Each structure stands twice: as structure tokens, then as C-alpha cells.
PDB file of C-alpha atoms and ligand atoms in Angstrom:
ATOM      1  CA  MET A   1      14.301  -5.570  26.383  1.00  0.00           C
ATOM      2  CA  ASN A   2      15.073  -7.515  23.115  1.00  0.00           C
ATOM      3  CA  THR A   3      11.434  -7.255  21.739  1.00  0.00           C
ATOM      4  CA  LEU A   4      11.614  -4.546  18.157  1.00  0.00           C
ATOM      5  CA  ILE A   5       8.853  -3.962  15.450  1.00  0.00           C
ATOM      6  CA  ALA A   6       9.537  -1.766  12.348  1.00  0.00           C
ATOM      7  CA  ASN A   7       5.955  -0.404  11.182  1.00  0.00           C
ATOM      8  CA  PHE A   8       6.408   0.841   7.927  1.00  0.00           C
ATOM      9  CA  LYS A   9       3.238   2.355   7.318  1.00  0.00           C
ATOM     10  CA  MET A  10       1.912   3.403   3.633  1.00  0.00           C
ATOM     11  CA  ASN A  11       5.870   3.160   2.707  1.00  0.00           C
ATOM     12  CA  MET A  12       8.073   1.900  -0.035  1.00  0.00           C
ATOM     13  CA  SER A  13       6.581  -0.462  -3.408  1.00  0.00           C
ATOM     14  CA  PRO A  14       8.655  -3.227  -3.423  1.00  0.00           C
ATOM     15  CA  GLU A  15      11.478  -2.493  -5.138  1.00  0.00           C
ATOM     16  CA  GLU A  16      11.945  -0.349  -2.617  1.00  0.00           C
ATOM     17  CA  THR A  17      11.707  -2.724  -0.115  1.00  0.00           C
ATOM     18  CA  LYS A  18      13.741  -4.791  -1.808  1.00  0.00           C
ATOM     19  CA  ASN A  19      16.586  -2.386  -2.051  1.00  0.00           C
ATOM     20  CA  TYR A  20      16.586  -0.831   1.505  1.00  0.00           C
ATOM     21  CA  LEU A  21      16.175  -4.762   2.720  1.00  0.00           C
ATOM     22  CA  ILE A  22      19.447  -6.356   0.441  1.00  0.00           C
ATOM     23  CA  THR A  23      20.959  -3.126   2.695  1.00  0.00           C
ATOM     24  CA  PHE A  24      19.787  -3.361   6.023  1.00  0.00           C
ATOM     25  CA  LEU A  25      20.172  -7.638   5.677  1.00  0.00           C
ATOM     26  CA  SER A  26      23.954  -6.903   4.390  1.00  0.00           C
ATOM     27  CA  ARG A  27      24.698  -5.580   7.816  1.00  0.00           C
ATOM     28  CA  TYR A  28      21.678  -6.814  10.592  1.00  0.00           C
ATOM     29  CA  GLU A  29      22.948  -9.142  13.640  1.00  0.00           C
ATOM     30  CA  SER A  30      19.984 -11.569  14.270  1.00  0.00           C
ATOM     31  CA  ASP A  31      21.301 -13.358  17.740  1.00  0.00           C
ATOM     32  CA  LYS A  32      19.948 -11.036  19.999  1.00  0.00           C
ATOM     33  CA  LEU A  33      16.510  -9.784  18.732  1.00  0.00           C
ATOM     34  CA  ASP A  34      13.156 -10.296  18.589  1.00  0.00           C
ATOM     35  CA  LEU A  35      12.450  -8.187  15.317  1.00  0.00           C
ATOM     36  CA  THR A  36       9.263  -8.158  13.342  1.00  0.00           C
ATOM     37  CA  LEU A  37       8.948  -6.268  10.498  1.00  0.00           C
ATOM     38  CA  CYS A  38       5.133  -4.960   9.685  1.00  0.00           C
ATOM     39  CA  LEU A  39       5.197  -3.915   5.833  1.00  0.00           C
ATOM     40  CA  PRO A  40       2.569  -3.178   3.203  1.00  0.00           C
ATOM     41  CA  TYR A  41       0.868  -5.923   1.560  1.00  0.00           C
ATOM     42  CA  THR A  42       2.302  -5.736  -1.476  1.00  0.00           C
ATOM     43  CA  SER A  43       5.678  -5.969   0.151  1.00  0.00           C
ATOM     44  CA  LEU A  44       4.765  -8.863   2.059  1.00  0.00           C
ATOM     45  CA  TYR A  45       6.235 -11.447  -0.591  1.00  0.00           C
ATOM     46  CA  VAL A  46       9.642  -9.895  -0.922  1.00  0.00           C
ATOM     47  CA  GLY A  47      10.086  -9.586   2.536  1.00  0.00           C
ATOM     48  CA  ASN A  48       9.561 -13.012   3.219  1.00  0.00           C
ATOM     49  CA  TYR A  49      11.758 -14.025   0.285  1.00  0.00           C
ATOM     50  CA  LEU A  50      14.393 -11.896   1.529  1.00  0.00           C
ATOM     51  CA  CYS A  51      14.045 -12.929   5.338  1.00  0.00           C
ATOM     52  CA  LYS A  52      13.758 -16.525   5.203  1.00  0.00           C
ATOM     53  CA  GLY A  53      15.940 -18.034   7.270  1.00  0.00           C
ATOM     54  CA  LYS A  54      17.392 -14.865   9.200  1.00  0.00           C
ATOM     55  CA  GLY A  55      15.779 -14.753  11.894  1.00  0.00           C
ATOM     56  CA  ILE A  56      13.261 -12.426  11.171  1.00  0.00           C
ATOM     57  CA  ARG A  57       9.409 -11.995  11.473  1.00  0.00           C
ATOM     58  CA  ILE A  58       7.348 -10.721   9.267  1.00  0.00           C
ATOM     59  CA  GLY A  59       3.779  -9.060  10.065  1.00  0.00           C
ATOM     60  CA  ALA A  60       1.168  -6.775   8.597  1.00  0.00           C
ATOM     61  CA  GLN A  61      -0.196  -3.940   9.226  1.00  0.00           C
ATOM     62  CA  ASN A  62      -4.214  -4.428   9.460  1.00  0.00           C
ATOM     63  CA  LEU A  63      -6.917  -7.264   8.483  1.00  0.00           C
ATOM     64  CA  SER A  64     -10.060  -7.921   7.882  1.00  0.00           C
ATOM     65  CA  ASP A  65     -12.433  -8.116  10.908  1.00  0.00           C
ATOM     66  CA  GLU A  66     -14.504 -10.839   9.148  1.00  0.00           C
ATOM     67  CA  GLU A  67     -13.139 -14.246   7.080  1.00  0.00           C
ATOM     68  CA  THR A  68     -14.178 -13.979   4.111  1.00  0.00           C
ATOM     69  CA  GLY A  69     -17.114 -12.821   1.868  1.00  0.00           C
ATOM     70  CA  ARG A  70     -18.712  -9.422  -0.161  1.00  0.00           C
ATOM     71  CA  ASN A  71     -16.072  -7.503   1.675  1.00  0.00           C
ATOM     72  CA  THR A  72     -13.795  -5.777  -1.741  1.00  0.00           C
ATOM     73  CA  GLY A  73     -10.004  -4.983  -1.018  1.00  0.00           C
ATOM     74  CA  GLU A  74      -9.924  -6.443   2.093  1.00  0.00           C
ATOM     75  CA  VAL A  75      -7.616  -8.719   3.329  1.00  0.00           C
ATOM     76  CA  SER A  76      -7.995 -11.277   5.599  1.00  0.00           C
ATOM     77  CA  GLY A  77      -6.487 -13.287   7.930  1.00  0.00           C
ATOM     78  CA  ASN A  78      -6.437 -16.911   6.123  1.00  0.00           C
ATOM     79  CA  MET A  79      -4.805 -14.572   2.717  1.00  0.00           C
ATOM     80  CA  LEU A  80      -2.360 -12.684   5.601  1.00  0.00           C
ATOM     81  CA  LYS A  81      -1.580 -16.320   6.991  1.00  0.00           C
ATOM     82  CA  GLY A  82      -0.737 -17.734   3.351  1.00  0.00           C
ATOM     83  CA  SER A  83       1.242 -14.764   2.718  1.00  0.00           C
ATOM     84  CA  GLY A  84       3.839 -15.629   5.584  1.00  0.00           C
ATOM     85  CA  VAL A  85       2.708 -12.911   7.731  1.00  0.00           C
ATOM     86  CA  ASP A  86       3.928 -13.942  11.820  1.00  0.00           C
ATOM     87  CA  TYR A  87       2.440 -10.777  13.583  1.00  0.00           C
ATOM     88  CA  VAL A  88       0.007  -8.302  12.176  1.00  0.00           C
ATOM     89  CA  ILE A  89      -0.509  -4.933  13.931  1.00  0.00           C
ATOM     90  CA  VAL A  90      -4.408  -3.607  15.256  1.00  0.00           C
ATOM     91  CA  GLY A  91      -5.139  -0.659  17.370  1.00  0.00           C
ATOM     92  CA  HIS A  92      -2.810   1.706  15.228  1.00  0.00           C
ATOM     93  CA  SER A  93      -3.915   5.287  16.390  1.00  0.00           C
ATOM     94  CA  GLU A  94      -4.074   6.136  12.357  1.00  0.00           C
ATOM     95  CA  ARG A  95      -6.431   3.462  11.984  1.00  0.00           C
ATOM     96  CA  ARG A  96      -8.785   4.491  14.848  1.00  0.00           C
ATOM     97  CA  LYS A  97      -8.784   7.788  14.219  1.00  0.00           C
ATOM     98  CA  LYS A  98      -8.361   7.605   9.891  1.00  0.00           C
ATOM     99  CA  PHE A  99     -11.383   4.411   9.377  1.00  0.00           C
ATOM    100  CA  LYS A 100     -12.989   4.876  12.882  1.00  0.00           C
ATOM    101  CA  GLU A 101     -12.086   2.160  14.326  1.00  0.00           C
ATOM    102  CA  ASP A 102     -13.456   0.869  17.312  1.00  0.00           C
ATOM    103  CA  SER A 103     -12.630  -1.562  20.371  1.00  0.00           C
ATOM    104  CA  LYS A 104     -15.735  -3.745  19.229  1.00  0.00           C
ATOM    105  CA  ALA A 105     -13.785  -3.507  15.267  1.00  0.00           C
ATOM    106  CA  ILE A 106     -10.465  -4.382  16.938  1.00  0.00           C
ATOM    107  CA  ASN A 107     -11.577  -7.509  19.492  1.00  0.00           C
ATOM    108  CA  ARG A 108     -13.189  -8.921  16.497  1.00  0.00           C
ATOM    109  CA  LYS A 109      -9.710  -8.873  14.581  1.00  0.00           C
ATOM    110  CA  ILE A 110      -7.848 -10.358  17.218  1.00  0.00           C
ATOM    111  CA  LYS A 111     -10.220 -13.333  16.661  1.00  0.00           C
ATOM    112  CA  VAL A 112     -10.018 -13.206  13.642  1.00  0.00           C
ATOM    113  CA  ALA A 113      -5.903 -13.349  13.788  1.00  0.00           C
ATOM    114  CA  LEU A 114      -6.256 -15.866  16.537  1.00  0.00           C
ATOM    115  CA  LYS A 115      -7.886 -18.196  14.458  1.00  0.00           C
ATOM    116  CA  ASN A 116      -5.387 -18.260  11.887  1.00  0.00           C
ATOM    117  CA  GLY A 117      -2.768 -18.532  14.481  1.00  0.00           C
ATOM    118  CA  ILE A 118      -1.341 -15.336  13.747  1.00  0.00           C
ATOM    119  CA  GLY A 119      -0.056 -13.309  16.368  1.00  0.00           C
ATOM    120  CA  LEU A 120      -1.481  -9.556  17.702  1.00  0.00           C
ATOM    121  CA  ILE A 121       0.585  -6.036  18.193  1.00  0.00           C
ATOM    122  CA  LEU A 122      -2.362  -4.207  19.892  1.00  0.00           C
ATOM    123  CA  CYS A 123      -1.290  -0.276  20.002  1.00  0.00           C
ATOM    124  CA  VAL A 124      -2.966   1.152  22.636  1.00  0.00           C
ATOM    125  CA  GLY A 125      -3.129   4.487  24.093  1.00  0.00           C
ATOM    126  CA  GLU A 126      -3.939   8.244  25.102  1.00  0.00           C
ATOM    127  CA  SER A 127      -4.799  11.777  23.174  1.00  0.00           C
ATOM    128  CA  LEU A 128      -3.762  15.030  24.538  1.00  0.00           C
ATOM    129  CA  ILE A 129      -6.478  15.671  25.851  1.00  0.00           C
ATOM    130  CA  ASP A 130      -7.029  12.740  27.463  1.00  0.00           C
ATOM    131  CA  ARG A 131      -3.809  13.632  29.157  1.00  0.00           C
ATOM    132  CA  ASN A 132      -4.184  16.259  30.157  1.00  0.00           C
ATOM    133  CA  THR A 133      -7.567  15.747  31.625  1.00  0.00           C
ATOM    134  CA  LEU A 134      -5.790  12.768  33.581  1.00  0.00           C
ATOM    135  CA  LYS A 135      -8.193  10.121  31.878  1.00  0.00           C
ATOM    136  CA  THR A 136      -4.904   8.367  30.785  1.00  0.00           C
ATOM    137  CA  LYS A 137      -5.905   5.000  32.869  1.00  0.00           C
ATOM    138  CA  GLU A 138      -9.663   5.401  31.890  1.00  0.00           C
ATOM    139  CA  VAL A 139      -8.727   5.329  28.223  1.00  0.00           C
ATOM    140  CA  LEU A 140      -6.049   2.451  28.802  1.00  0.00           C
ATOM    141  CA  LYS A 141      -8.370   0.455  30.904  1.00  0.00           C
ATOM    142  CA  GLU A 142     -10.992   0.550  28.002  1.00  0.00           C
ATOM    143  CA  GLN A 143      -9.035   0.153  24.683  1.00  0.00           C
ATOM    144  CA  ILE A 144      -7.342  -3.103  26.582  1.00  0.00           C
ATOM    145  CA  GLU A 145     -10.525  -4.743  27.784  1.00  0.00           C
ATOM    146  CA  GLY A 146     -12.307  -3.865  24.567  1.00  0.00           C
ATOM    147  CA  ALA A 147     -10.233  -5.541  22.530  1.00  0.00           C
ATOM    148  CA  LEU A 148      -8.879  -8.477  24.434  1.00  0.00           C
ATOM    149  CA  LYS A 149     -13.158  -9.384  25.694  1.00  0.00           C
ATOM    150  CA  GLY A 150     -13.283 -13.092  25.078  1.00  0.00           C
ATOM    151  CA  LEU A 151      -9.726 -14.430  24.977  1.00  0.00           C
ATOM    152  CA  TYR A 152      -8.511 -16.649  26.658  1.00  0.00           C
ATOM    153  CA  GLU A 153      -5.313 -16.080  29.008  1.00  0.00           C
ATOM    154  CA  ASN A 154      -3.160 -19.004  26.925  1.00  0.00           C
ATOM    155  CA  GLU A 155      -3.977 -16.862  23.855  1.00  0.00           C
ATOM    156  CA  LEU A 156      -1.895 -13.341  25.540  1.00  0.00           C
ATOM    157  CA  GLU A 157       1.131 -15.420  24.546  1.00  0.00           C
ATOM    158  CA  ARG A 158       0.538 -14.751  21.056  1.00  0.00           C
ATOM    159  CA  VAL A 159       0.071 -11.021  22.095  1.00  0.00           C
ATOM    160  CA  ILE A 160       1.577  -8.143  22.565  1.00  0.00           C
ATOM    161  CA  ILE A 161       0.833  -4.781  23.612  1.00  0.00           C
ATOM    162  CA  ALA A 162       2.203  -1.830  22.353  1.00  0.00           C
ATOM    163  CA  TYR A 163       1.931   1.326  24.252  1.00  0.00           C
ATOM    164  CA  GLU A 164       1.835   4.596  21.629  1.00  0.00           C
ATOM    165  CA  PRO A 165       0.685   7.710  24.101  1.00  0.00           C
ATOM    166  CA  ILE A 166      -1.056   9.371  20.128  1.00  0.00           C
ATOM    167  CA  TRP A 167       0.607  12.371  20.391  1.00  0.00           C
ATOM    168  CA  ALA A 168       3.888  11.175  20.828  1.00  0.00           C
ATOM    169  CA  VAL A 169       2.895   9.014  17.431  1.00  0.00           C
ATOM    170  CA  GLY A 170       5.205  10.853  14.844  1.00  0.00           C
ATOM    171  CA  THR A 171       5.624  14.341  16.419  1.00  0.00           C
ATOM    172  CA  GLY A 172       9.152  14.267  17.804  1.00  0.00           C
ATOM    173  CA  GLN A 173       7.931  13.877  21.366  1.00  0.00           C
ATOM    174  CA  THR A 174       7.775  11.759  23.684  1.00  0.00           C
ATOM    175  CA  PRO A 175       6.872  11.441  27.269  1.00  0.00           C
ATOM    176  CA  SER A 176       9.848  10.475  29.883  1.00  0.00           C
ATOM    177  CA  ALA A 177      10.707   7.352  30.873  1.00  0.00           C
ATOM    178  CA  LYS A 178       8.807   7.582  34.189  1.00  0.00           C
ATOM    179  CA  GLU A 179       5.806   8.591  32.685  1.00  0.00           C
ATOM    180  CA  ILE A 180       6.079   5.308  30.401  1.00  0.00           C
ATOM    181  CA  ASP A 181       6.634   3.013  33.325  1.00  0.00           C
ATOM    182  CA  SER A 182       3.322   4.578  35.084  1.00  0.00           C
ATOM    183  CA  ALA A 183       0.906   3.492  31.985  1.00  0.00           C
ATOM    184  CA  VAL A 184       2.195   0.859  31.553  1.00  0.00           C
ATOM    185  CA  LYS A 185       2.481  -0.409  34.851  1.00  0.00           C
ATOM    186  CA  GLU A 186      -1.166   0.264  34.464  1.00  0.00           C
ATOM    187  CA  VAL A 187      -1.958  -1.679  30.973  1.00  0.00           C
ATOM    188  CA  ARG A 188      -0.451  -4.496  33.416  1.00  0.00           C
ATOM    189  CA  LYS A 189      -2.982  -3.968  36.239  1.00  0.00           C
ATOM    190  CA  VAL A 190      -6.014  -3.756  33.729  1.00  0.00           C
ATOM    191  CA  ILE A 191      -4.114  -7.397  32.526  1.00  0.00           C
ATOM    192  CA  SER A 192      -4.068  -8.464  36.424  1.00  0.00           C
ATOM    193  CA  ASP A 193      -7.486  -7.922  36.847  1.00  0.00           C
ATOM    194  CA  ASP A 194      -8.726  -8.955  34.017  1.00  0.00           C
ATOM    195  CA  PHE A 195      -6.464 -12.133  33.652  1.00  0.00           C
ATOM    196  CA  SER A 196      -4.338 -13.455  36.481  1.00  0.00           C
ATOM    197  CA  GLU A 197      -1.113 -11.739  37.816  1.00  0.00           C
ATOM    198  CA  VAL A 198       0.989 -14.084  35.610  1.00  0.00           C
ATOM    199  CA  ALA A 199      -0.650 -13.449  32.588  1.00  0.00           C
ATOM    200  CA  SER A 200       0.033  -9.667  33.882  1.00  0.00           C
ATOM    201  CA  LYS A 201       3.857 -10.339  34.086  1.00  0.00           C
ATOM    202  CA  SER A 202       4.557 -12.311  31.058  1.00  0.00           C
ATOM    203  CA  ILE A 203       3.081 -10.646  28.462  1.00  0.00           C
ATOM    204  CA  ARG A 204       4.807  -8.258  26.213  1.00  0.00           C
ATOM    205  CA  ILE A 205       4.858  -4.930  26.199  1.00  0.00           C
ATOM    206  CA  VAL A 206       6.326  -2.126  23.889  1.00  0.00           C
ATOM    207  CA  TYR A 207       6.265   0.955  23.445  1.00  0.00           C
ATOM    208  CA  GLY A 208       6.459   2.831  20.729  1.00  0.00           C
ATOM    209  CA  GLY A 209       6.230   7.071  19.538  1.00  0.00           C
ATOM    210  CA  SER A 210       8.808   9.028  18.075  1.00  0.00           C
ATOM    211  CA  ILE A 211      11.626   6.087  19.040  1.00  0.00           C
ATOM    212  CA  ASP A 212      14.809   7.222  17.045  1.00  0.00           C
ATOM    213  CA  SER A 213      18.420   6.186  17.073  1.00  0.00           C
ATOM    214  CA  LYS A 214      19.142   9.041  19.246  1.00  0.00           C
ATOM    215  CA  ASN A 215      16.512   9.067  21.683  1.00  0.00           C
ATOM    216  CA  VAL A 216      16.546   5.759  22.309  1.00  0.00           C
ATOM    217  CA  LYS A 217      18.989   5.271  25.082  1.00  0.00           C
ATOM    218  CA  GLN A 218      17.209   6.739  27.934  1.00  0.00           C
ATOM    219  CA  PHE A 219      14.117   4.332  27.176  1.00  0.00           C
ATOM    220  CA  LEU A 220      16.734   1.131  27.873  1.00  0.00           C
ATOM    221  CA  SER A 221      16.452   1.590  31.345  1.00  0.00           C
ATOM    222  CA  CYS A 222      13.015   1.114  31.548  1.00  0.00           C
ATOM    223  CA  LYS A 223      11.839  -2.485  33.258  1.00  0.00           C
ATOM    224  CA  ASN A 224       8.153  -2.687  32.791  1.00  0.00           C
ATOM    225  CA  ILE A 225       8.875  -2.671  29.026  1.00  0.00           C
ATOM    226  CA  ASP A 226      10.051  -5.182  26.783  1.00  0.00           C
ATOM    227  CA  GLY A 227      11.427  -3.564  23.589  1.00  0.00           C
ATOM    228  CA  PHE A 228       9.901  -0.322  21.523  1.00  0.00           C
ATOM    229  CA  LEU A 229       7.868  -0.248  18.138  1.00  0.00           C
ATOM    230  CA  VAL A 230       9.737   2.084  15.477  1.00  0.00           C
ATOM    231  CA  GLY A 231       7.558   3.761  12.972  1.00  0.00           C
ATOM    232  CA  HIS A 232       9.157   6.724  10.770  1.00  0.00           C
ATOM    233  CA  ALA A 233      12.993   5.923  11.970  1.00  0.00           C
ATOM    234  CA  CYS A 234      12.282   2.589  10.312  1.00  0.00           C
ATOM    235  CA  LEU A 235      12.522   3.869   7.293  1.00  0.00           C
ATOM    236  CA  ASP A 236      16.023   4.804   6.953  1.00  0.00           C
ATOM    237  CA  ALA A 237      17.754   1.651   6.531  1.00  0.00           C
ATOM    238  CA  ASN A 238      21.295   2.759   8.603  1.00  0.00           C
ATOM    239  CA  GLU A 239      18.739   4.344  11.256  1.00  0.00           C
ATOM    240  CA  PHE A 240      17.470   1.427  11.720  1.00  0.00           C
ATOM    241  CA  LEU A 241      20.308  -0.448  12.380  1.00  0.00           C
ATOM    242  CA  LYS A 242      21.442   1.879  15.001  1.00  0.00           C
ATOM    243  CA  ILE A 243      18.124   1.407  16.719  1.00  0.00           C
ATOM    244  CA  CYS A 244      18.488  -2.341  16.447  1.00  0.00           C
ATOM    245  CA  SER A 245      22.305  -2.763  17.763  1.00  0.00           C
ATOM    246  CA  LEU A 246      21.042  -0.446  20.525  1.00  0.00           C
ATOM    247  CA  VAL A 247      17.787  -2.395  21.765  1.00  0.00           C
ATOM    248  CA  ARG A 248      19.828  -6.183  21.475  1.00  0.00           C
TER     249      ARG A 248
HETATM  250  C1  LIG B 301       4.250   4.324  14.730  1.00  0.00           C
HETATM  251  O1  LIG B 301       3.987   4.661  13.455  1.00  0.00           O
HETATM  252  O2  LIG B 301       3.247   3.083  15.268  1.00  0.00           O
HETATM  253  C2  LIG B 301       5.058   4.963  14.748  1.00  0.00           C
HETATM  254  C3  LIG B 301       5.554   4.481  16.499  1.00  0.00           C
HETATM  255  O3  LIG B 301       5.621   5.609  14.412  1.00  0.00           O
HETATM  256  P1  LIG B 301       6.444   7.163  15.009  1.00  0.00           P
HETATM  257  O4  LIG B 301       7.992   5.897  15.614  1.00  0.00           O
HETATM  258  O5  LIG B 301       6.514   7.354  13.912  1.00  0.00           O
HETATM  259  O6  LIG B 301       6.130   8.164  16.054  1.00  0.00           O
END
């Protein structure tokens, strides 16, 4: 368990990111963690500059599903690669809901990212209604199969799946360790059925949804996950440093 992903969402100007990183990097011990900071586009430059040589990956939070062209305001895979981005988040529940991103668009984004040498953090997860109507497994299967359609097995090495139940993202609620384990087992089963058992064992899966320095300890024993995706709790450098030291 040593993968940690921070999703800064739509927070921090470049100047604020700079101040945050100066505090964070002054106490961050990089040796055992595989840390990716998913910054807003406008902070990628400062993130890359300050994190260079510190063993931290820089991630983005979105990319266009097209390679180039007349797409005012969009950012392409090629632009992200040129900005030093190693990973990009796709399928986040906020984008699925607010921007109506469906599995087909997510699948196109994944292919564009891989073509440009960028790894993926693919978010999947059920809503409260899905959960209450016992549809979690069905939803996870649909989301994973839709997103990974047409990929070669070796491309999964560049994919991290983030299991993020929608009802837990930004709400302060979390599933139990047992519930996470059961959902992640399903994720691995889908990968095993569609790719191979080897792929299902080796693909990295993290849990995301209201993780903070107080509750993270109860999930450290989840054997089926490789780490966490942290949203609001990463915005305070001291709080995030605590999480880093607990997870590594
Ligand atoms: C997220 O945005 O993916 C997330 C997990 O947020 P939070 O930790 O705030 O629930």
C-alpha cells in the first residue's frame, strides 16, 4: 500500500500552489510513497518546477477526448505531455455528473492519454441509489468495461483504478473496510474476466472518498487496495503530510 494520489480539484492559483508546495516539500519524505499530485492546469508549470527531482509525479484532472482541432478551451494529451504530466484523472464522478461524460467519452480520453504516453487514474463508483438497490457490481462492471474497451492488456500497466463511491466523495462518509474490499474484489474480477488473472492481480487499485488523517488508519489493513485518492484533505499541506506519513 504505497500509492497516493491528491486531487486538488478547482483550488489554488499558481501563487497559492507555490506556497503550498514550499510548505509541503520542506517536510515531505519521498522514499516509500508513489505520490501523484493532480493539479489544476494553471498550476502544472509551478508543480513541475518545484517537484523536479523530488520523486513526485505531476498529474492533471482532465483532458480532451480529441487529439487536436477546433475545440476552444480544451486541453489535449499532447499539451499535457508537453507540460510534464505523467498521469491524468478520467471518469471522476464530478465530471460524469456535471459534464455528462459517459463511458464512450472516457474510453476515448483513455486512448488519447495512452497514445501520448500519459498514465490514467480511472475513477469508478456507484451512487447511493445504485448501492441501495444492490446495483454496485453491475455499475462497476459497466463503468470498467466501457472505459477499458479495446485496450491491450499491457496498457493496463499505465492504468490505476480509483474506487470512489459517489456518496462518499466530499461528503465525510466512507464505506467500511469490508465494503471497500468487496467492491474492489468485483473490480479485480471484471479485469480478470476481460483481460487475465495476472492483470487483475497486478493492476493498481486505490480507494477514494472522504479520506483524512483521522480515518485513513482504519483502511490501511485493506489488502485488496494499493493506496488512496485524497480530495479535500490534500488542500491543507500539514494535513496531507500526516496522511503521507501514515500511508507510506
Ligand atoms: C475526489 O475528489 O476524488 C475525492 C476523493 O474527494 P474527497 O476526498 O474530498 O472525498
